[in-house]
XYZ file of C-alpha atoms in Angstrom:
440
model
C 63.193 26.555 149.980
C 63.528 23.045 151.262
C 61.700 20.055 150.153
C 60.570 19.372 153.439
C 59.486 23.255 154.171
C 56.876 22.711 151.338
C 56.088 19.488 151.979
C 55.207 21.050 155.394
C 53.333 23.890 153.854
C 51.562 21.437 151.337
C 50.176 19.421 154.262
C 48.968 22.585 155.665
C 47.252 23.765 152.980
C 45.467 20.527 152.252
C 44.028 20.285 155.904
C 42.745 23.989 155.750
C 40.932 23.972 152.346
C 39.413 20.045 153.232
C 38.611 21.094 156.608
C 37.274 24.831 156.298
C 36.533 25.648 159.657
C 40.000 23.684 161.264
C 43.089 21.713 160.942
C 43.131 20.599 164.149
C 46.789 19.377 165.161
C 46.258 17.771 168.569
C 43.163 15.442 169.636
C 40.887 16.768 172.328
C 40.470 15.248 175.783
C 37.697 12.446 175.385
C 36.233 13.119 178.495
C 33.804 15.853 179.118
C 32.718 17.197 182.544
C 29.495 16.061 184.234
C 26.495 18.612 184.025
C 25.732 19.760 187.823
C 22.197 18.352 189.252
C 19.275 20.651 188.656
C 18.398 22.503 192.046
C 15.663 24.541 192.717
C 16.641 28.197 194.235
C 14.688 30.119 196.674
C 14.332 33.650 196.357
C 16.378 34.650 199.304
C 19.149 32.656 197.964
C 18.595 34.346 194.059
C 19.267 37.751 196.259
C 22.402 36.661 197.663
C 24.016 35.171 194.783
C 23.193 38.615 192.554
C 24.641 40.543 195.559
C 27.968 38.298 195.211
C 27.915 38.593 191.335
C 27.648 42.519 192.266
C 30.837 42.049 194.950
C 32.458 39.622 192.845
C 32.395 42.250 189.548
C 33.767 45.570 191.835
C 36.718 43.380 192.549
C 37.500 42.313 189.184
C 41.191 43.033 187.568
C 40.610 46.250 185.680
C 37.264 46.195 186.206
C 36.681 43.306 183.821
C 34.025 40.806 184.917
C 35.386 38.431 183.040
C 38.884 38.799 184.217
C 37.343 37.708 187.927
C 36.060 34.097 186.808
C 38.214 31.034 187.325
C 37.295 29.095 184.373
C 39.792 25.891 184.502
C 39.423 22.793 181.704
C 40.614 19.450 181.044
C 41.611 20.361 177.507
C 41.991 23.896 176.037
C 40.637 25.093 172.454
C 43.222 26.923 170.567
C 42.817 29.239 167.215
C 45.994 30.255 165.326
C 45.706 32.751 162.556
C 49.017 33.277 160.280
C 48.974 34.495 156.956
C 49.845 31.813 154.351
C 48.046 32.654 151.196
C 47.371 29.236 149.860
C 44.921 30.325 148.193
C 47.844 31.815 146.039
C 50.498 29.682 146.354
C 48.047 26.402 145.475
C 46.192 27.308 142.325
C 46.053 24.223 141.108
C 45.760 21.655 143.743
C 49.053 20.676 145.777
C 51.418 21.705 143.181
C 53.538 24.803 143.744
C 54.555 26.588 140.282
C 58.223 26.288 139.847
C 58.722 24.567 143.229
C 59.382 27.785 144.974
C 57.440 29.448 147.569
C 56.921 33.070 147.499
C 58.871 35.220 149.647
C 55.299 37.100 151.103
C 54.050 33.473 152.284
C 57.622 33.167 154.290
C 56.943 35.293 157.213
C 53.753 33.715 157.891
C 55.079 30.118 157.434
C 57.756 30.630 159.848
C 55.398 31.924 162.333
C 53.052 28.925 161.938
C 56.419 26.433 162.434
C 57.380 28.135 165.682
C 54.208 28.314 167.252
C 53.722 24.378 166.025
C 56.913 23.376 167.143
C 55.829 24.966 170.784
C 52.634 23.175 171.067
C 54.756 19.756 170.087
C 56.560 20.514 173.018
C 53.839 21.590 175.107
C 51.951 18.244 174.286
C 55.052 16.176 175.363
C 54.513 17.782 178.724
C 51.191 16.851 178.967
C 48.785 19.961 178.477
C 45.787 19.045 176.198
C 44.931 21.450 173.427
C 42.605 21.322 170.174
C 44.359 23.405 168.100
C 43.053 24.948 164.907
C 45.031 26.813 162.321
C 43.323 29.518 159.991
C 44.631 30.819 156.599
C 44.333 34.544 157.227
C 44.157 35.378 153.494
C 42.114 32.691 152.789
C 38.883 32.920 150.801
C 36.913 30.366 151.990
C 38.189 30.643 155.680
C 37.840 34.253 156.383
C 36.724 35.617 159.849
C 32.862 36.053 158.673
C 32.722 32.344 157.210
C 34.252 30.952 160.407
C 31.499 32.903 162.315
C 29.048 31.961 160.291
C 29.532 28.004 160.760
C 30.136 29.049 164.431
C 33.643 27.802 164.715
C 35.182 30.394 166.870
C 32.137 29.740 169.669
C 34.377 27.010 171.891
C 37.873 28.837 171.483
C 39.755 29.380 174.808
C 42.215 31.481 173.140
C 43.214 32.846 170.015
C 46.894 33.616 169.018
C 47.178 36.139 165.478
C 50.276 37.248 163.390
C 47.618 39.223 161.067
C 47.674 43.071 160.192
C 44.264 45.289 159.422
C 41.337 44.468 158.641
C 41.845 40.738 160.340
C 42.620 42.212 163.492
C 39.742 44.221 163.256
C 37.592 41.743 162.695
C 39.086 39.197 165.573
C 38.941 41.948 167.930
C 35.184 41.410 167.592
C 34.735 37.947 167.907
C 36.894 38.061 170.931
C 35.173 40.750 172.943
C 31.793 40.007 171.956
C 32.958 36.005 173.158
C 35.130 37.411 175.931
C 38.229 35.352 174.885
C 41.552 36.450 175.209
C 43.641 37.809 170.993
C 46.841 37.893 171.474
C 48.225 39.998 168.412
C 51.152 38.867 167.787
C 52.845 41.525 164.907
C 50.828 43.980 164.325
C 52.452 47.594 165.818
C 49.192 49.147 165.895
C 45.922 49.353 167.135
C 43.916 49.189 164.686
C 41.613 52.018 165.710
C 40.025 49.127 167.620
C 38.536 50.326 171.685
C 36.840 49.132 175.197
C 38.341 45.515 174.152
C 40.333 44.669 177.036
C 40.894 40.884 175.697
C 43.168 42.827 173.089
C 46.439 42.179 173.752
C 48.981 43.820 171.713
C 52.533 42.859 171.767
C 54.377 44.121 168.855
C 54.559 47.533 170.617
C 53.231 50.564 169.004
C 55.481 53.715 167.698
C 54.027 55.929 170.613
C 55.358 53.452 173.223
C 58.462 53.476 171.601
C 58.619 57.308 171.433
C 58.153 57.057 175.674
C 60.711 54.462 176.676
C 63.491 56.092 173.760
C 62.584 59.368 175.590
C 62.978 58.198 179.118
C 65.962 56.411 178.582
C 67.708 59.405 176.653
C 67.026 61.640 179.784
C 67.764 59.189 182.677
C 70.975 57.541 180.928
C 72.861 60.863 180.079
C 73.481 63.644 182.289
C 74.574 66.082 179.829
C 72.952 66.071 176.593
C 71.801 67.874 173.347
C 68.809 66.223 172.450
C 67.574 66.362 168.461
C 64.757 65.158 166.995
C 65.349 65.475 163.118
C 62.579 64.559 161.197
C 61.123 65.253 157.711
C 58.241 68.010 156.921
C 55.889 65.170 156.603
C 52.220 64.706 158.091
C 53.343 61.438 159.093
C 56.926 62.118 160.876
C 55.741 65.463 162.042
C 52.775 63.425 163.944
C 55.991 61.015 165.524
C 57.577 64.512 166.378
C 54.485 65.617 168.092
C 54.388 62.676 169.727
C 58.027 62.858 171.127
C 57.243 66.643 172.271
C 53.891 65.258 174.273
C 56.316 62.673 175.991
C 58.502 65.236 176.895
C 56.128 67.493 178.787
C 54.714 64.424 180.770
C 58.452 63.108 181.577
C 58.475 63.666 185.579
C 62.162 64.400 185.532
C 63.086 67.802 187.164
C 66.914 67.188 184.995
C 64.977 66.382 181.727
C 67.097 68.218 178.770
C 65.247 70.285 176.452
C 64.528 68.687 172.815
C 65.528 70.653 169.361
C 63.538 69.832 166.870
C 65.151 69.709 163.506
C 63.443 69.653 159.967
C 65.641 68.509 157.267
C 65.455 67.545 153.753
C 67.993 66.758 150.833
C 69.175 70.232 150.729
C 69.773 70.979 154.327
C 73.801 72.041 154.378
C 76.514 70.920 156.338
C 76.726 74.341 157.836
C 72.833 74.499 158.405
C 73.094 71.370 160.222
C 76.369 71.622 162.383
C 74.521 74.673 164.338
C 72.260 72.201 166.046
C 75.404 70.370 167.132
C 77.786 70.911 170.439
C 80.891 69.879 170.952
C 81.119 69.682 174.723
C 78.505 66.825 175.087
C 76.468 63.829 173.451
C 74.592 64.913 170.811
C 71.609 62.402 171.004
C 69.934 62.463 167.474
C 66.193 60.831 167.527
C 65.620 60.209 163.575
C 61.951 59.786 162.636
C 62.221 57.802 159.415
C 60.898 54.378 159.235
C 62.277 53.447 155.694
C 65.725 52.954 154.738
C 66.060 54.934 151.986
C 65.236 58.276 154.098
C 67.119 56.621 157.598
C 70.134 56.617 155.248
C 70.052 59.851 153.977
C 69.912 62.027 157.183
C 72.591 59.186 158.647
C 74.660 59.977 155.385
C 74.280 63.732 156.506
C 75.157 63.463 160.204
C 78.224 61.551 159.007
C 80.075 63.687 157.996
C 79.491 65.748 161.328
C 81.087 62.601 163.260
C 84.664 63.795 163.063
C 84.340 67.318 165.121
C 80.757 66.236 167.184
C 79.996 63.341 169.598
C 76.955 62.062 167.511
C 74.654 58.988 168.427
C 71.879 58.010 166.531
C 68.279 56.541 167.729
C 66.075 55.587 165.168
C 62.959 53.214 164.775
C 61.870 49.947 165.248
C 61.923 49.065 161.616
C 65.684 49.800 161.980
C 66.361 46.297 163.548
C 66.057 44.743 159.534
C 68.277 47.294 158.049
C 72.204 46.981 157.533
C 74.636 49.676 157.856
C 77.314 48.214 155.704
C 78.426 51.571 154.219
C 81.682 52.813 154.605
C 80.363 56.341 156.021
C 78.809 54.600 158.770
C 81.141 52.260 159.699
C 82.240 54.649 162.524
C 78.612 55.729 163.767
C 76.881 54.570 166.926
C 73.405 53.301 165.759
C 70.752 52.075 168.406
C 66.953 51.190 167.403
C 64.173 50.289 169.924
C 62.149 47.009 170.304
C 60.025 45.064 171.735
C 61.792 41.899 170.912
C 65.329 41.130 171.636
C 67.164 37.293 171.367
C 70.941 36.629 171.004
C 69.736 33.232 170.249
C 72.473 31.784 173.463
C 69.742 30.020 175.661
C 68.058 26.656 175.898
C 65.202 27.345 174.125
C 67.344 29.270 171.246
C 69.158 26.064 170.802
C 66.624 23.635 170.937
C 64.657 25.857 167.979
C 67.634 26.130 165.694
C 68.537 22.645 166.237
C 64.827 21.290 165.235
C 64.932 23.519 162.460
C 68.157 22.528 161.406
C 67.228 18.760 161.581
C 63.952 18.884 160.113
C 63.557 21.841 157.185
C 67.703 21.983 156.771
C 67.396 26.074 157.020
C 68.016 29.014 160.277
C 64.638 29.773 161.964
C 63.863 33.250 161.058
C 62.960 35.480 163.797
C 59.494 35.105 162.777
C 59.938 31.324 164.048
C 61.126 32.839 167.465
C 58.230 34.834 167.579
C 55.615 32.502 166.843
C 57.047 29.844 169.408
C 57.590 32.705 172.300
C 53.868 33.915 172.106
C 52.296 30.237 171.698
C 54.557 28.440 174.741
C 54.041 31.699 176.814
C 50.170 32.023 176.558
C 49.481 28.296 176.537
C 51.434 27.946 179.202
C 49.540 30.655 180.948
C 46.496 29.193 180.015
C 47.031 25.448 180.993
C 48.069 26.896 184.710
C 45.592 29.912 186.008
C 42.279 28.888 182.608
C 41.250 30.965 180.328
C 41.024 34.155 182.238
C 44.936 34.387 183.626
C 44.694 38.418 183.058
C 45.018 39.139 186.461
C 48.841 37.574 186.440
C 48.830 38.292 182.669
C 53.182 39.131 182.812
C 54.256 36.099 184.715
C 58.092 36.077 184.443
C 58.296 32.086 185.287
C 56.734 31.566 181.869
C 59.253 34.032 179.998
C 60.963 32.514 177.302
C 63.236 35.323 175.444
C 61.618 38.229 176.444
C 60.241 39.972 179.570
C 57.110 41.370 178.304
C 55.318 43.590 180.245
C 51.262 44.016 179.005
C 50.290 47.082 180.395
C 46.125 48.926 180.308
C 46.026 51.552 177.840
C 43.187 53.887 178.400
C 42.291 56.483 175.802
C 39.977 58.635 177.373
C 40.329 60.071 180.576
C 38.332 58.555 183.442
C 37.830 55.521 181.819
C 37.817 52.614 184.222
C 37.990 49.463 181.886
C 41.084 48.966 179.728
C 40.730 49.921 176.044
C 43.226 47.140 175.214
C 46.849 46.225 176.723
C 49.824 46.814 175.154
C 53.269 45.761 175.592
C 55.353 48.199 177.647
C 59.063 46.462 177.401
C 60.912 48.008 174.322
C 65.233 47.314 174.665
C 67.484 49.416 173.377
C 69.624 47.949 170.812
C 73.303 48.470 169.472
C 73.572 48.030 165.640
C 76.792 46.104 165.486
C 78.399 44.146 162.512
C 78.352 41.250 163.514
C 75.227 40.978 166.158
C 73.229 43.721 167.679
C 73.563 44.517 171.528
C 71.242 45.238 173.740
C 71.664 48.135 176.377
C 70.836 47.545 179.933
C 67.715 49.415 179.680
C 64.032 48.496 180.873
């Protein structure tokens, strides 16, 4: 870890246990809007404005009242949530032990530089933000503290690379406040419903179950689908899921899927009779660790040489390396959400800042926090706080084209339990760099 890196993370931690409600990065515009004259209302005038309220909230986006408002400011109030654990790293004051950060406090550090270096840039543009940055595991500036001294009550927007129970606990403050969470990482739900300031970007398994599915029957003509998956609650729950997606497909050519169960002492032989010869043999593989992803792939190896095999797995795939020499042969693809070949402007200008300044590679944690930040700030500085209505405006896409869709969970609902993001990629595990298909 560079000097610089902790100095950075030093500085961070000193402003957020000082300050407990903020560390706020940017000043705030010093002037404040005038207070309207009081006016006194007649009656008649009372009725017409609640019959225009009425109008105004049958028209609104997703039938969000909120969503309807134009609420435009001078400056915008910003909360950023990342997971640093200083309360960990710094047990005794500023000193780190041994000089050398933890690798758990990496991901969230990386997140917190991207997203920084983004609202750098944005300031050099001229958009005016108060941004404040939260310790997610910290003690003394957890969710229920910050409520407590009131200091999510002015936020415009709130950005958070947190898991459960934070998100949880955010998805609260934000519908009860009507202010717009973008969760950042977290490829789940949470359990959490009717919050339709949710936004969810790191897509959830079941989205990535529909968009593998559709592109499996739409790319190839003639197929032999397989969906191989351990007798698990867990991956039999993905393979449920797969067979759901399959029966809503509208796609009078959809193929038929096989399921397969397997385990360590499946055969060759036992195997090979799910296979065909005369086409693709498309295998969906429900593990989500390596050790078990490895296993089946170690299996279906050694079918490679008589049967056209491809393998689909999961979105945790897109860490794992296939360096073996049984798979050196094998067509691997994963899905996600997320997909940079680092070539463009905005790649460049990242890995050159990091370069210069903490003498390391942004991660892809960096990427992610400087995507989401520029993209929603961006967003928010053009259409105010409530820019649902446009809320996937290519113009403002940096690497990615997301696509927030509603999600409703029960049927008939008319208000959005959440949105998610819809756009997963297809991706090529290659040696050198992974390739995505053309695929949306």
């Amino acid at each position: 870890m560079s000097k610089s890196k902790i100095c950075s993370l030093m500085v961070t931690a000193c402003a957020l246990t000082i300050v407990l409600s903020a560390c706020s990065l940017f000043k705030s515009s010093s002037s404040s809007p005038t207070a309207p004259p009081t006016t006194v209302t007649k009656p008649k005038e009372e009725e017409k404005k609640k019959e225009e309220k009425k109008n105004e909230e049958k028209a609104a986006p997703f039938n969000v009242p909120a969503f309807a408002r134009e609420v435009k400011k001078g400056s915008y109030n910003i909360a950023l949530f990342a997971p640093l654990y200083l309360d960990s790293v710094f047990t005794n004051g500023t000193e780190i032990s041994g000089r050398t950060l933890p690798r758990y406090v990496l991901p969230g550090l990386d997140f917190y530089e991207g997203a920084q270096l983004a609202l750098d840039s944005l300031q050099q543009q001229g958009v005016k933000l108060t941004v404040a940055v939260y310790d997610s595991k910290s003690r003394a500036n957890s969710i229920e503290n910050l409520k407590r001294v009131k200091a999510l009550d002015s936020v415009d927007l709130i950005i958070a690379a947190v898991s459960s129970p934070e998100i949880q606990e955010l998805s609260n403050v934000a519908r009860q406040k009507e202010i717009n969470l973008v969760s950042a990482t977290y490829p789940n739900d949470g359990g959490i419903t009717a919050n339709p300031f949710l936004l969810i970007t790191n897509s959830m398994l079941r989205t990535h179950g529909e968009a593998l599915q559709r592109y499996l029957q739409e790319t190839f003509a003639n197929k032999n689908i397989l969906l191989l998956h351990r007798n698990s609650a867990f991956e039999k729950r993905l393979a449920a899921d797969f067979k759901a997606d399959y029966e809503k497909l509208q796609n009078p050519k959809k193929s038929h899927i096989r399921e397969v169960i397997w385990s360590d002492a499946m055969t060759d032989g036992e195997l090979s009779q799910f296979l065909l010869t005369d086409r693709p043999n498309l295998c969906i593989v429900t593990a989500l660790d390596e050790a078990n992803a490895k296993a089946i792939l170690r299996k279906l190896s050694v079918q490679t040489a008589t049967y056209p095999i491809q393998i689909y797995g999961m979105p945790t795939w897109d860490i794992m390396k296939f360096k073996e020499p049984e798979f050196k042969d094998m067509q691997i693809y994963y899905t996600s959400p997320y997909f940079n070949d680092k070539t463009d402007s905005y790649s460049r200008y990242i890995t050159d800042y990091f370069k210069r300044i903490y003498k390391s590679r942004p991660s892809d944690m960096a990427f992610k926090g400087f995507e989401l930040t520029w993209y929603f700030v961006k967003q928010l500085n053009d259409k105010g706080v409530y820019f649902n209505a446009g809320l996937n405006d290519p113009s403002k896409k940096v690497f990615n084209n997301l696509n927030y869709q509603p999600v409703y969970l029960k049927d008939g609902a008319t208000m959005p339990d959440y949105f998610e993001n819809k756009n997963i990629n297809i991706i090529q595990k290659n040696d050198s760099a992974d390739v995505k298909m053309n695929f949306q």
